[in-house]
mmCIF file of C-alpha atoms and ligand atoms in Angstrom:
data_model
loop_
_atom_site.group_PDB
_atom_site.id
_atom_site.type_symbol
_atom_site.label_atom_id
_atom_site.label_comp_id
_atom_site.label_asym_id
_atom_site.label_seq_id
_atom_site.Cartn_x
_atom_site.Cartn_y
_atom_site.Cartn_z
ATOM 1 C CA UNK A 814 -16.897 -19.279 2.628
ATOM 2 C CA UNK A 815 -17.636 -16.853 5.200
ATOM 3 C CA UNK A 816 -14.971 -14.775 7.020
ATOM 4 C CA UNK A 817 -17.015 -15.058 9.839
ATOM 5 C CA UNK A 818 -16.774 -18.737 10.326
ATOM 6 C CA UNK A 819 -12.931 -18.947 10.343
ATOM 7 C CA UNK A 820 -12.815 -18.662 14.239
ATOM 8 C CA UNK A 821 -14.195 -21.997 14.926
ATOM 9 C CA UNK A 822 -11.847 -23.632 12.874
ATOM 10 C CA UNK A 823 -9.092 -22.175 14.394
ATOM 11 C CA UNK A 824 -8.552 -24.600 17.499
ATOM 12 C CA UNK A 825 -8.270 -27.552 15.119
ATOM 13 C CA UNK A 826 -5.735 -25.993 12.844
ATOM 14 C CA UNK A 827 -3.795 -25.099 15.590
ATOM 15 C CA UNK A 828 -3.259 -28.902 16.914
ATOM 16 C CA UNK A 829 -2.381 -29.990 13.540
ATOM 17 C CA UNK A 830 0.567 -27.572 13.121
ATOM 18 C CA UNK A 831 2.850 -29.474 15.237
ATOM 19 C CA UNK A 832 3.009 -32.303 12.944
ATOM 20 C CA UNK A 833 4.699 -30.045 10.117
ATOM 21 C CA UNK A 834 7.275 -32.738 8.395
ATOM 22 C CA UNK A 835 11.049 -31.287 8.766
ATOM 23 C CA UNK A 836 11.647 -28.838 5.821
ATOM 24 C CA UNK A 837 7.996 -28.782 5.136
ATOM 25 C CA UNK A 838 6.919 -25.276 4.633
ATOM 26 C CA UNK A 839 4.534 -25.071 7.706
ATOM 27 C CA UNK A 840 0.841 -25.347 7.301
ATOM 28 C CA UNK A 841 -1.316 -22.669 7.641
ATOM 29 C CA UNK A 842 -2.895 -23.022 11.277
ATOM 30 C CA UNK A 843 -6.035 -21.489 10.622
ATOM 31 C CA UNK A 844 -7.569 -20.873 7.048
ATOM 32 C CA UNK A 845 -7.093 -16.743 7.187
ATOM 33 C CA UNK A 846 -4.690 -15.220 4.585
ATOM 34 C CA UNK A 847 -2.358 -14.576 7.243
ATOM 35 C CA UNK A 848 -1.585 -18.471 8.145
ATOM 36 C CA UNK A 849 -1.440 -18.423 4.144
ATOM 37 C CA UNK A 850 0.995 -16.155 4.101
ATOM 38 C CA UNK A 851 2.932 -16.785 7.562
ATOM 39 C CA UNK A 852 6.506 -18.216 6.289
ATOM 40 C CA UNK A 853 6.597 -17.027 2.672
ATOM 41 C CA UNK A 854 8.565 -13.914 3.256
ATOM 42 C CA UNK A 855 5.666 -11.403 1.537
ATOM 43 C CA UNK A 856 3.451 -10.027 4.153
ATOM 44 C CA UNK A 857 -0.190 -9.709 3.801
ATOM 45 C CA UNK A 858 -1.888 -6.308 4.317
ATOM 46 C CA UNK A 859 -4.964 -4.473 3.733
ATOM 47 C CA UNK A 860 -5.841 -0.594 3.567
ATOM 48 C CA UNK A 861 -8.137 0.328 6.737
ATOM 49 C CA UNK A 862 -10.983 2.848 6.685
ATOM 50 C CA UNK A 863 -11.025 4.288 10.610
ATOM 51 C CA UNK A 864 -15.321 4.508 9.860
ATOM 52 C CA UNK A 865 -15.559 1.824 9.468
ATOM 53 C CA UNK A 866 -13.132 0.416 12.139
ATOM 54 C CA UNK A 867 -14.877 1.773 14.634
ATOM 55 C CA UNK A 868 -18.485 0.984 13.768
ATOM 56 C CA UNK A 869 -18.088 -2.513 12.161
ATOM 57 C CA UNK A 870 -17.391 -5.520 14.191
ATOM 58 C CA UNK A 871 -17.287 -7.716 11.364
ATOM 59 C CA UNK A 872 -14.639 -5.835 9.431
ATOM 60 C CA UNK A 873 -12.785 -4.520 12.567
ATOM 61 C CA UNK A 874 -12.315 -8.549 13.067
ATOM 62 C CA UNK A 875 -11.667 -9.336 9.355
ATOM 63 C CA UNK A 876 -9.044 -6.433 9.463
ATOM 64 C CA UNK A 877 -7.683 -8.513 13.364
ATOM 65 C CA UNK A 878 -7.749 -11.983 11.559
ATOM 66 C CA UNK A 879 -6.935 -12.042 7.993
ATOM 67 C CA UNK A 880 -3.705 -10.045 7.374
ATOM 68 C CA UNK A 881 -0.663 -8.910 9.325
ATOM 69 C CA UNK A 882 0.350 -5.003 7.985
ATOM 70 C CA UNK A 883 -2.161 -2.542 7.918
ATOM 71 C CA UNK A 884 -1.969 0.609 5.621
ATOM 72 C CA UNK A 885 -4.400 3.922 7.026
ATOM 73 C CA UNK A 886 -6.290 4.329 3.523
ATOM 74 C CA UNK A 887 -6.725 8.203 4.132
ATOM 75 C CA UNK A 888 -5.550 8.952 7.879
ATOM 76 C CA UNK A 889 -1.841 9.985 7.767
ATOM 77 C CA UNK A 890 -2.582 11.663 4.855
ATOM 78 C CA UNK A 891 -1.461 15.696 5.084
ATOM 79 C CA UNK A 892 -4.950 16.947 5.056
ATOM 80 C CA UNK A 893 -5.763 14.576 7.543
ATOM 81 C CA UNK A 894 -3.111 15.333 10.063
ATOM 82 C CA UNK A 895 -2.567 18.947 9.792
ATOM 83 C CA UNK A 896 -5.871 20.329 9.362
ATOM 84 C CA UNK A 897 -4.684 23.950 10.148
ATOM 85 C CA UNK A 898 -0.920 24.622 9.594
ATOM 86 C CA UNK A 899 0.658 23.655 12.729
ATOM 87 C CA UNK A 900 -2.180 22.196 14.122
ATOM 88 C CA UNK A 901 -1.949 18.751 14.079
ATOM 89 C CA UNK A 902 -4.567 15.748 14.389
ATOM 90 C CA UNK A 903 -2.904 12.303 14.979
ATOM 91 C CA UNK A 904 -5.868 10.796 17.087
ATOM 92 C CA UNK A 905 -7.574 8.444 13.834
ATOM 93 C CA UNK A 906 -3.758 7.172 12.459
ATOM 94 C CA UNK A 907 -2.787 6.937 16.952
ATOM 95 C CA UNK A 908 -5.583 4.540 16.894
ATOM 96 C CA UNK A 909 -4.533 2.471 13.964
ATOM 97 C CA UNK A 910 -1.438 2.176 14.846
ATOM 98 C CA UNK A 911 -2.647 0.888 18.605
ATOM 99 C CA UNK A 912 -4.624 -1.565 16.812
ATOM 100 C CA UNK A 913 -1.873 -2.931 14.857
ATOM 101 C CA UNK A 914 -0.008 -3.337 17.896
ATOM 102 C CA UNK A 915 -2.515 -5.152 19.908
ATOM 103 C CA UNK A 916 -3.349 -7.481 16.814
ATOM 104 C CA UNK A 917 0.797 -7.951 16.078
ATOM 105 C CA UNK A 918 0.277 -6.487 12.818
ATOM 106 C CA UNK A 919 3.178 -4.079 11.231
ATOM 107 C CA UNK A 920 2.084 0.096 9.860
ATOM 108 C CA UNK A 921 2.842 0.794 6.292
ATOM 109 C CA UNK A 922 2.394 4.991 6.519
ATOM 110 C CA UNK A 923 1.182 6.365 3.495
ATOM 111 C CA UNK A 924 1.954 9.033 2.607
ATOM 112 C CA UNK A 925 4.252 11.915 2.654
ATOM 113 C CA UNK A 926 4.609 14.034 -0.676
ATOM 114 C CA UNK A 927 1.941 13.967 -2.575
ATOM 115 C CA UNK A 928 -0.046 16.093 -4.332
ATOM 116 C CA UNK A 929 -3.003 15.103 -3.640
ATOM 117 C CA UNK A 930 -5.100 15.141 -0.418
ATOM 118 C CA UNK A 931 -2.972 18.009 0.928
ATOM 119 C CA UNK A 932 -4.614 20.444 3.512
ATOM 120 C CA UNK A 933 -6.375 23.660 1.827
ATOM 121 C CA UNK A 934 -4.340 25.669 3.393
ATOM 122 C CA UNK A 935 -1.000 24.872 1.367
ATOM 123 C CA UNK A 936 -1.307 26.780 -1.885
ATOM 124 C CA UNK A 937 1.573 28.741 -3.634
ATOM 125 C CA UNK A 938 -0.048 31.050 -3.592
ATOM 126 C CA UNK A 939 0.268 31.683 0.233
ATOM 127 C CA UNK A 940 4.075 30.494 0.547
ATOM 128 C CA UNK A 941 7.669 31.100 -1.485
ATOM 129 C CA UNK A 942 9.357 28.319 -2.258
ATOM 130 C CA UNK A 943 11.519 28.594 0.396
ATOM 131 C CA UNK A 944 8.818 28.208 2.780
ATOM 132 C CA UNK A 945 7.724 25.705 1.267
ATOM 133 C CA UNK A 946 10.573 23.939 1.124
ATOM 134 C CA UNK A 947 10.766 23.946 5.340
ATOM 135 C CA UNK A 948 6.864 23.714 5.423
ATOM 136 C CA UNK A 949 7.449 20.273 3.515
ATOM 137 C CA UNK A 950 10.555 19.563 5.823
ATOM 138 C CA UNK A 951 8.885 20.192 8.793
ATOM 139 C CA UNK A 952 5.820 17.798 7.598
ATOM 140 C CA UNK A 953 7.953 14.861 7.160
ATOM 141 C CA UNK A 954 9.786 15.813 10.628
ATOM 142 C CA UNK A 955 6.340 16.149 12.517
ATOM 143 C CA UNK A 956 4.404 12.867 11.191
ATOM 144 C CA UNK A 957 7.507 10.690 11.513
ATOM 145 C CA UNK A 958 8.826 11.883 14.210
ATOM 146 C CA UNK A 959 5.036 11.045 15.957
ATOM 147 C CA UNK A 960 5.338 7.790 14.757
ATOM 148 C CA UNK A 961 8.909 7.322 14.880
ATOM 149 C CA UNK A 962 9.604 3.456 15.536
ATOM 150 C CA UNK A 963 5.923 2.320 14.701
ATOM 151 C CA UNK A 964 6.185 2.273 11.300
ATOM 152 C CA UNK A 965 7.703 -0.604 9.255
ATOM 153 C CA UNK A 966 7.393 1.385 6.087
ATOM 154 C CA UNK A 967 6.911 4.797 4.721
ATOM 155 C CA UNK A 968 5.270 5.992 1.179
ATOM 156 C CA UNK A 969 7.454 8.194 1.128
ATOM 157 C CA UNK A 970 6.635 10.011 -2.145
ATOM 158 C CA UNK A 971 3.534 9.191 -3.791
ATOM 159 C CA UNK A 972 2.994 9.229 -7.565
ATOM 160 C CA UNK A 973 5.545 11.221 -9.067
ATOM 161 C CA UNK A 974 5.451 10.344 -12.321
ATOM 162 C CA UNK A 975 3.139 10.715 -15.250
ATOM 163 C CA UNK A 976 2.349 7.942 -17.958
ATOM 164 C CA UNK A 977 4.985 8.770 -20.264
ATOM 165 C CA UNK A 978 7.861 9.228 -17.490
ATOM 166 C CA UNK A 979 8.253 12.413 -16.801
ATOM 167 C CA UNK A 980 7.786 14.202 -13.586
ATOM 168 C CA UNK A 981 4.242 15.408 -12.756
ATOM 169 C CA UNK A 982 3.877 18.761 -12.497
ATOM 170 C CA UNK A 983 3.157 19.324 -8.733
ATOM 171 C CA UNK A 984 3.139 21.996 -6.127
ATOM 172 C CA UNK A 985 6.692 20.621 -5.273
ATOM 173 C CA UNK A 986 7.931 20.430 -8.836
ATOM 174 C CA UNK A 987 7.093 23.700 -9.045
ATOM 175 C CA UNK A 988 8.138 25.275 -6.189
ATOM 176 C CA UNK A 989 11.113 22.527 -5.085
ATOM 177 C CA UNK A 990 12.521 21.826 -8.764
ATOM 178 C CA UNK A 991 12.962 17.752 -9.081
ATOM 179 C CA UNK A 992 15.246 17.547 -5.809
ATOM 180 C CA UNK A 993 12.440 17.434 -3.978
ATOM 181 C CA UNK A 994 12.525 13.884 -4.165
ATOM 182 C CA UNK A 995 16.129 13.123 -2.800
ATOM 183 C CA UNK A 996 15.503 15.519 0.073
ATOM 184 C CA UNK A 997 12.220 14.174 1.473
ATOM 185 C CA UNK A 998 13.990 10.965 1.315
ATOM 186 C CA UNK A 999 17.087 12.211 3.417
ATOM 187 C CA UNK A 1000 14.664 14.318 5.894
ATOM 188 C CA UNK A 1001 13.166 10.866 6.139
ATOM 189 C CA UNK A 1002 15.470 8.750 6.994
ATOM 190 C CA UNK A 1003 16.579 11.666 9.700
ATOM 191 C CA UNK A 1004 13.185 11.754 11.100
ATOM 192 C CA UNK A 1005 13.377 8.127 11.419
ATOM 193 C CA UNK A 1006 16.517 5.859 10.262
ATOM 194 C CA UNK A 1007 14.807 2.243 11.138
ATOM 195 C CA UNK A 1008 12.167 3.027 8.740
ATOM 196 C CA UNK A 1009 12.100 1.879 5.025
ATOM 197 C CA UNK A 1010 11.498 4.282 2.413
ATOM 198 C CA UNK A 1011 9.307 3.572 -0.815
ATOM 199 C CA UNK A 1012 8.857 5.055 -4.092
ATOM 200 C CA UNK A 1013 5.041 4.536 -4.726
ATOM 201 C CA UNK A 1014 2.838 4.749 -7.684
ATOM 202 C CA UNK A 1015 0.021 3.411 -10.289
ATOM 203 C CA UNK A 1016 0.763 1.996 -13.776
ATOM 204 C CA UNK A 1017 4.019 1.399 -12.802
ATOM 205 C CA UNK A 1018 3.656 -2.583 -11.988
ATOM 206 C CA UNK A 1019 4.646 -3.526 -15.692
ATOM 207 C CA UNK A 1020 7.189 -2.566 -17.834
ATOM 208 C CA UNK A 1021 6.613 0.593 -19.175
ATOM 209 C CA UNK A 1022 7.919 4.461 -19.487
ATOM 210 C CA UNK A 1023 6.603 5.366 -15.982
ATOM 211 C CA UNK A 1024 8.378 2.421 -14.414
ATOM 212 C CA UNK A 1025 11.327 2.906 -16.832
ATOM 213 C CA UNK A 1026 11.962 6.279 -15.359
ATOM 214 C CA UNK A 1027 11.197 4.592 -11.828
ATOM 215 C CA UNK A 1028 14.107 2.490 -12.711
ATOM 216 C CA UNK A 1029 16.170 5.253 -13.698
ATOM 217 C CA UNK A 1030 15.025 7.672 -10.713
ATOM 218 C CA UNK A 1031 16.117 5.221 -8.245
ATOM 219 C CA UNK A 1032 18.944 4.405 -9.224
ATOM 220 C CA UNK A 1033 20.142 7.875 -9.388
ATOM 221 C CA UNK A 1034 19.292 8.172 -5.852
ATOM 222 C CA UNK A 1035 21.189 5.277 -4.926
ATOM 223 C CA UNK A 1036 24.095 6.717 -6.836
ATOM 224 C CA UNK A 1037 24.138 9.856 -4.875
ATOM 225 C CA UNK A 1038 23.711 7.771 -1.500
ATOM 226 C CA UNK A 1039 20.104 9.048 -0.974
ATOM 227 C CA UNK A 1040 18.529 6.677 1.372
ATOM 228 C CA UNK A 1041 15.638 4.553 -0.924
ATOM 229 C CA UNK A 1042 14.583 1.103 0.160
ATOM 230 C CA UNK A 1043 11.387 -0.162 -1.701
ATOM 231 C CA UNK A 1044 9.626 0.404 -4.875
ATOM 232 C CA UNK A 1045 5.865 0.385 -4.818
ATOM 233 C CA UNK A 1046 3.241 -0.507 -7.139
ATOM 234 C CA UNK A 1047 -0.210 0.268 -6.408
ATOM 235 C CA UNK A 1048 -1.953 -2.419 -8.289
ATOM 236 C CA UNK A 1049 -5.073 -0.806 -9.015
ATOM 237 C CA UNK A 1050 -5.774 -3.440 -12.302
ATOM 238 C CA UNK A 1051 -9.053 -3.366 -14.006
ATOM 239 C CA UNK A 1052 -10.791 -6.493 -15.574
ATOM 240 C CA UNK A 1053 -11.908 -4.259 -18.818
ATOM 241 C CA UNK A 1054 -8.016 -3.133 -19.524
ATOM 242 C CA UNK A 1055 -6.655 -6.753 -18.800
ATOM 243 C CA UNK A 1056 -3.488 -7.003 -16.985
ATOM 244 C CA UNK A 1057 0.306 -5.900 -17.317
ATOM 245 C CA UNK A 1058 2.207 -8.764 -18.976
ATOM 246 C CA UNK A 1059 5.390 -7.751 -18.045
ATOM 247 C CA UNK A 1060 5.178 -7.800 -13.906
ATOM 248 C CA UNK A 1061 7.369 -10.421 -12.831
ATOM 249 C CA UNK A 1062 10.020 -8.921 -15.122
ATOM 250 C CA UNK A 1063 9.620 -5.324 -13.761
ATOM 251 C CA UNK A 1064 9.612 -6.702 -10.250
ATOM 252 C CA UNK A 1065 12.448 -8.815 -10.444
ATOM 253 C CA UNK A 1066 14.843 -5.824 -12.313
ATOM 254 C CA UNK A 1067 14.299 -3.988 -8.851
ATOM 255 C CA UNK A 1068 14.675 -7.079 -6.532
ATOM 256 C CA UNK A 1069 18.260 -7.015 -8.496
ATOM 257 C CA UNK A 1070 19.091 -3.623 -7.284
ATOM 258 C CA UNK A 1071 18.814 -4.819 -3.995
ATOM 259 C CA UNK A 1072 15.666 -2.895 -3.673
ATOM 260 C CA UNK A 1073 12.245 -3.951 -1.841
ATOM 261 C CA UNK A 1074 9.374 -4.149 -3.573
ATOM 262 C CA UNK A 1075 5.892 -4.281 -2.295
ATOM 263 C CA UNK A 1076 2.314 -4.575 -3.577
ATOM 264 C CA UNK A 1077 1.062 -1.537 -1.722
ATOM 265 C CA UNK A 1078 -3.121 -0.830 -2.795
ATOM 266 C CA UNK A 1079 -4.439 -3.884 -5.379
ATOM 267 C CA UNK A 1080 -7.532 -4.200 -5.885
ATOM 268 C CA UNK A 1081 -8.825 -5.210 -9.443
ATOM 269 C CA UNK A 1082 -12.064 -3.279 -10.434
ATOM 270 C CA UNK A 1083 -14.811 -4.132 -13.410
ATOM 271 C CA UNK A 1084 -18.007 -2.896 -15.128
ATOM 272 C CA UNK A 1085 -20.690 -3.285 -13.023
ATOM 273 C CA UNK A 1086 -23.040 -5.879 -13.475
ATOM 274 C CA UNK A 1087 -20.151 -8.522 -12.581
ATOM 275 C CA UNK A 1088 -20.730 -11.872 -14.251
ATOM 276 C CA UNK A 1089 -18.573 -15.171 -13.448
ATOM 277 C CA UNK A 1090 -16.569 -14.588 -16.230
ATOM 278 C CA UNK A 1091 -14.825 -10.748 -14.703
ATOM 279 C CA UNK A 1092 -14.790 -12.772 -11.223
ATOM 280 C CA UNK A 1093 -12.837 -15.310 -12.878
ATOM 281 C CA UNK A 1094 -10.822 -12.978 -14.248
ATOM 282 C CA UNK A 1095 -10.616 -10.859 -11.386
ATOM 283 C CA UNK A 1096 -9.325 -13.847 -9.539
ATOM 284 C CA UNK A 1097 -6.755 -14.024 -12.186
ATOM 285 C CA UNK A 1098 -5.502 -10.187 -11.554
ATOM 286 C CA UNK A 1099 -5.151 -10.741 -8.128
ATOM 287 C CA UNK A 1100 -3.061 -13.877 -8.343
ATOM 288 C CA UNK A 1101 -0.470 -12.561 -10.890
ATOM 289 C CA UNK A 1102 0.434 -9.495 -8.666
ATOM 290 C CA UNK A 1103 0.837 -12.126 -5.742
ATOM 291 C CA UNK A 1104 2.713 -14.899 -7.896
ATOM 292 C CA UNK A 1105 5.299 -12.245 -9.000
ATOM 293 C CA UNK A 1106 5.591 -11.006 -5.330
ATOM 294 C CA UNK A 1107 6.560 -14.412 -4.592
ATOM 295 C CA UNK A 1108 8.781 -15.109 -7.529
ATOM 296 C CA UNK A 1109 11.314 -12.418 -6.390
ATOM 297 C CA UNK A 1110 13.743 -12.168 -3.407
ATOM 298 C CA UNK A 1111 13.030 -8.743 -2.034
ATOM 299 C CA UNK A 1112 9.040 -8.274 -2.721
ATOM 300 C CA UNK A 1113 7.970 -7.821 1.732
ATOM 301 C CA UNK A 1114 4.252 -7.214 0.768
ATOM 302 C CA UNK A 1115 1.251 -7.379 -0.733
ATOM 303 C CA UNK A 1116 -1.413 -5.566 0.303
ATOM 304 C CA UNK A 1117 -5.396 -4.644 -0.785
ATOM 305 C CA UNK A 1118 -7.235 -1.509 -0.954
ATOM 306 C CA UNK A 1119 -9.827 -2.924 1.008
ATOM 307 C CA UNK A 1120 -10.826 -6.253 1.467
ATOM 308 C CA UNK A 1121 -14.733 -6.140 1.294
ATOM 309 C CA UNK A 1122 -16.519 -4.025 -1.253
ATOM 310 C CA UNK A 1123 -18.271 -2.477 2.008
ATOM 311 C CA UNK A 1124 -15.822 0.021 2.423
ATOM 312 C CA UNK A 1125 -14.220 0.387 -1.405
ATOM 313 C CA UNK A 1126 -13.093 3.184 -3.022
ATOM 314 C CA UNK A 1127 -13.860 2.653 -6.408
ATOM 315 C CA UNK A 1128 -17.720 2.782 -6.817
ATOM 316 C CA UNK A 1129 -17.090 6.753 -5.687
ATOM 317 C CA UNK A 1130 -14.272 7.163 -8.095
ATOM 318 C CA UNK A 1131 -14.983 4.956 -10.913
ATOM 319 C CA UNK A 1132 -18.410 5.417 -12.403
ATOM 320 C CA UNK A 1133 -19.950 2.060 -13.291
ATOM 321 C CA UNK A 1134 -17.555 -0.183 -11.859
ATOM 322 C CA UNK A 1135 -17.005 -1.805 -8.090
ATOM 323 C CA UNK A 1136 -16.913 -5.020 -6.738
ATOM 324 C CA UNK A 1137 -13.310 -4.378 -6.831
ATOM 325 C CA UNK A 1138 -11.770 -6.308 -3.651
ATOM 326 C CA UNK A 1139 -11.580 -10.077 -2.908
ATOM 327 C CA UNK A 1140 -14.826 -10.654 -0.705
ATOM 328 C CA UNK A 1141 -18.117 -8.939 -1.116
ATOM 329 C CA UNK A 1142 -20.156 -6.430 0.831
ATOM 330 C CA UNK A 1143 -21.406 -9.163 3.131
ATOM 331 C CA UNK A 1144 -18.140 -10.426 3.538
ATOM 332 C CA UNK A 1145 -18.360 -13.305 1.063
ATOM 333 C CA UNK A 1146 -15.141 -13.789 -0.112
ATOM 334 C CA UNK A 1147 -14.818 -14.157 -3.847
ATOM 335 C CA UNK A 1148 -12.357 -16.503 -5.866
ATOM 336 C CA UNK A 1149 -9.929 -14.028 -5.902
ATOM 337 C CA UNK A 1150 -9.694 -14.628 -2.148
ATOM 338 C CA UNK A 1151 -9.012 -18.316 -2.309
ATOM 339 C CA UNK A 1152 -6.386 -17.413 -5.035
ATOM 340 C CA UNK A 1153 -4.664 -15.062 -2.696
ATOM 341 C CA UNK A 1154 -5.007 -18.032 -0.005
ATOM 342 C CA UNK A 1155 -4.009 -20.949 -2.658
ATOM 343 C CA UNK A 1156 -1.210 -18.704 -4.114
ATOM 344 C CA UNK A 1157 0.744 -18.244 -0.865
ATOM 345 C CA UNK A 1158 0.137 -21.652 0.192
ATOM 346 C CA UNK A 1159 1.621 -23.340 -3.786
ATOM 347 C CA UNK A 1160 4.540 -20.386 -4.651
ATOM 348 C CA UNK A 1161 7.083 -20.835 -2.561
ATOM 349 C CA UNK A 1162 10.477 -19.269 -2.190
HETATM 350 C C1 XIL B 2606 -7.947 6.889 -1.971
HETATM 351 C C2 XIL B 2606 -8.862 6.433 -0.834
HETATM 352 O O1 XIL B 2606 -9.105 5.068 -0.974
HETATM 353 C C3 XIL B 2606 -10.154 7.208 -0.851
HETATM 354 O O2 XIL B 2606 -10.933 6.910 0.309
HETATM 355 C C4 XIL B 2606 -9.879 8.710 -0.906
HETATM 356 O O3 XIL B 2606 -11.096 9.407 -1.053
HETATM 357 C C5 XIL B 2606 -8.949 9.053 -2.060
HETATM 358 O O4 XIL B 2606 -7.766 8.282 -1.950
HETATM 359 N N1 XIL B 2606 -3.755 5.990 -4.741
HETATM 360 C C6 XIL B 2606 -3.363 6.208 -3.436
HETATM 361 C C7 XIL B 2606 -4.378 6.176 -2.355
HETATM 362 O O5 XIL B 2606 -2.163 6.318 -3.168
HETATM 363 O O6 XIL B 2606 -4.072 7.030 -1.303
HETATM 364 C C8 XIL B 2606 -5.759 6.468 -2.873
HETATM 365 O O7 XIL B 2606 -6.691 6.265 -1.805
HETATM 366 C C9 XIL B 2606 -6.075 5.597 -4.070
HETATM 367 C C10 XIL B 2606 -5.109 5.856 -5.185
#
């Protein structure tokens, strides 16, 4: 199937939704991901590269069509919108958010503290701690407060963690100590109290020590009344490492606390040349984030890194591997797709 051809199909589907049976979960209207996913509680999203927004009519309509949150894949990031310090850039993430709007879609922003992808000019060497304690306040003030009210959901704080749990050693470590975390939350949820805060990180989808100390971490928070509302996992999976085991059980020991939990950047890479055997699999990877998702109360979203190999990240980043999203670089969507599709239309909750 081509993503392309979804359109014409689109009339039909939508004269056969009226006849949904009482109690029926309703049918998807149109064959896109988002029908798939429209009454299931998990929303489907995608990361969006601006380029290729702008100059690509077939992905800037994939993007419209298929899925209904869109995450900026590099354009609120801190080197992106604050170039110079004090000099801010929101024109790219203004636009993405404009085109969410017009295509009814929801923002997840991503990201605020991080420690990677920040501007050249913040170095310790150049600032105390103290400054950069109000440089980092005055970052979360400024991009929130710009979007303030346009964005469903914020990464908040971005891989904190190392592997074995504890706290990575970052600029704000460093200079902040590990309170860093509590106060970017608060500053958030001043800079904009409708939005919902996530935790967000990589290896932390199964049970493990990262997501252990995840578990720990937030519940601290919520002890001392700092404001945290979701719990992230990337979901960057790789055919050649096979798959976390332990998802559903991770998930669901969040969904307990009362906490959200979303699928924020999945994409499932391999070894380059693929074979039917890593799609398969692929497929497979895909599917047990999204069946997990579904399994739990509180998961809002799942969303991909990408959803053509076009635009991916991972040939640049991962030598030897790719074909790392659910349709191709044509567009030709891959089983993984229809398992995404098939899975939202059989798990119910
Ligand atoms: C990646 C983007 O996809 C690339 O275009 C960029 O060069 C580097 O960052 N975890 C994250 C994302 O939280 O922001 C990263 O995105 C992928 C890993």
């Amino acid at each position: 199937m081509r993503l392309g051809r979804i359109a014409a199909v689109l009339a039909v589907g939508i004269a056969m939704a009226g006849s949904t049976p009482a109690g029926a979960h309703p049918r998807a209207d149109d064959d896109s991901l988002r029908a798939a996913a429209r009454g299931s509680g998990v929303r489907i999203g995608t990361a969006v590269d601006m380029s290729a927004l702008a100059a690509d009519t077939p992905y800037r309509e994939g993007v419209a069509r298929e899925f209904d949150t869109v995450t900026p894949e590099n354009v609120m990031k801190w080197e992106a919108v604050e170039p110079q310090p004090g000099v801010y850039d929101w024109a790219a993430a203004d636009r993405l958010v404009d085109f969410a709007r017009q295509n009814g879609q929801l923002v997840r922003g991503h990201t605020l503290v991080w420690h990677s992808q920040n501007p050249a000019w913040l170095t310790e060497a150049t600032y105390t701690p103290a400054q950069l304690r109000t440089i980092l306040r005055n970052h979360i003030f400024a991009e929130m407060g710009h979007f303030k009210g346009r964005i469903w959901a914020w990464d908040v704080a971005n891989e904190v963690f190392n592997e074995d749990g504890t706290l990575r050693d970052t600029i704000w470590l460093r200079a902040l100590g590990p309170g860093y975390i509590a106060d970017a939350f608060r500053w958030a949820h001043q800079a904009d109290p409708k939005a919902l805060l996530f935790l967000n990180d990589y290896n932390n989808e199964g049970i493990n020590a990262k997501s252990d100390a995840y578990f720990a971490l937030v519940k601290q928070l919520r002890a001392q009344g700092v404001p945290v509302h979701g719990y992230g996992m990337q979901g960057h999976l790789a055919v050649h490492y096979g798959f976390p085991d332990t998802v559903l059980e991770n998930v669901r020991r969040f969904d307990k606390l009362g906490l959200k939990t979303a699928f924020t950047e999945v994409d499932v890479r391999m070894q380059l040349p693929t074979d039917s055997a890593k799609v398969q699999a692929q497929a497979e990877g895909f599917g047990s984030l999204l069946r997990a998702c579904l399994l739990v109360k509180h998961c809002v979203s799942y969303t991909v890194w990408g959803f053509t190999d076009k635009y991916s990240w991972v040939p640049g980043v991962f030598e030897g591997e790719g074909s790392a999203t659910p349709a191709d670089e044509n567009f030709q969507v891959k089983p993984a797709w229809n398992t995404l599709r098939d899975t939202f239309l059989l798990v119910r909750r």
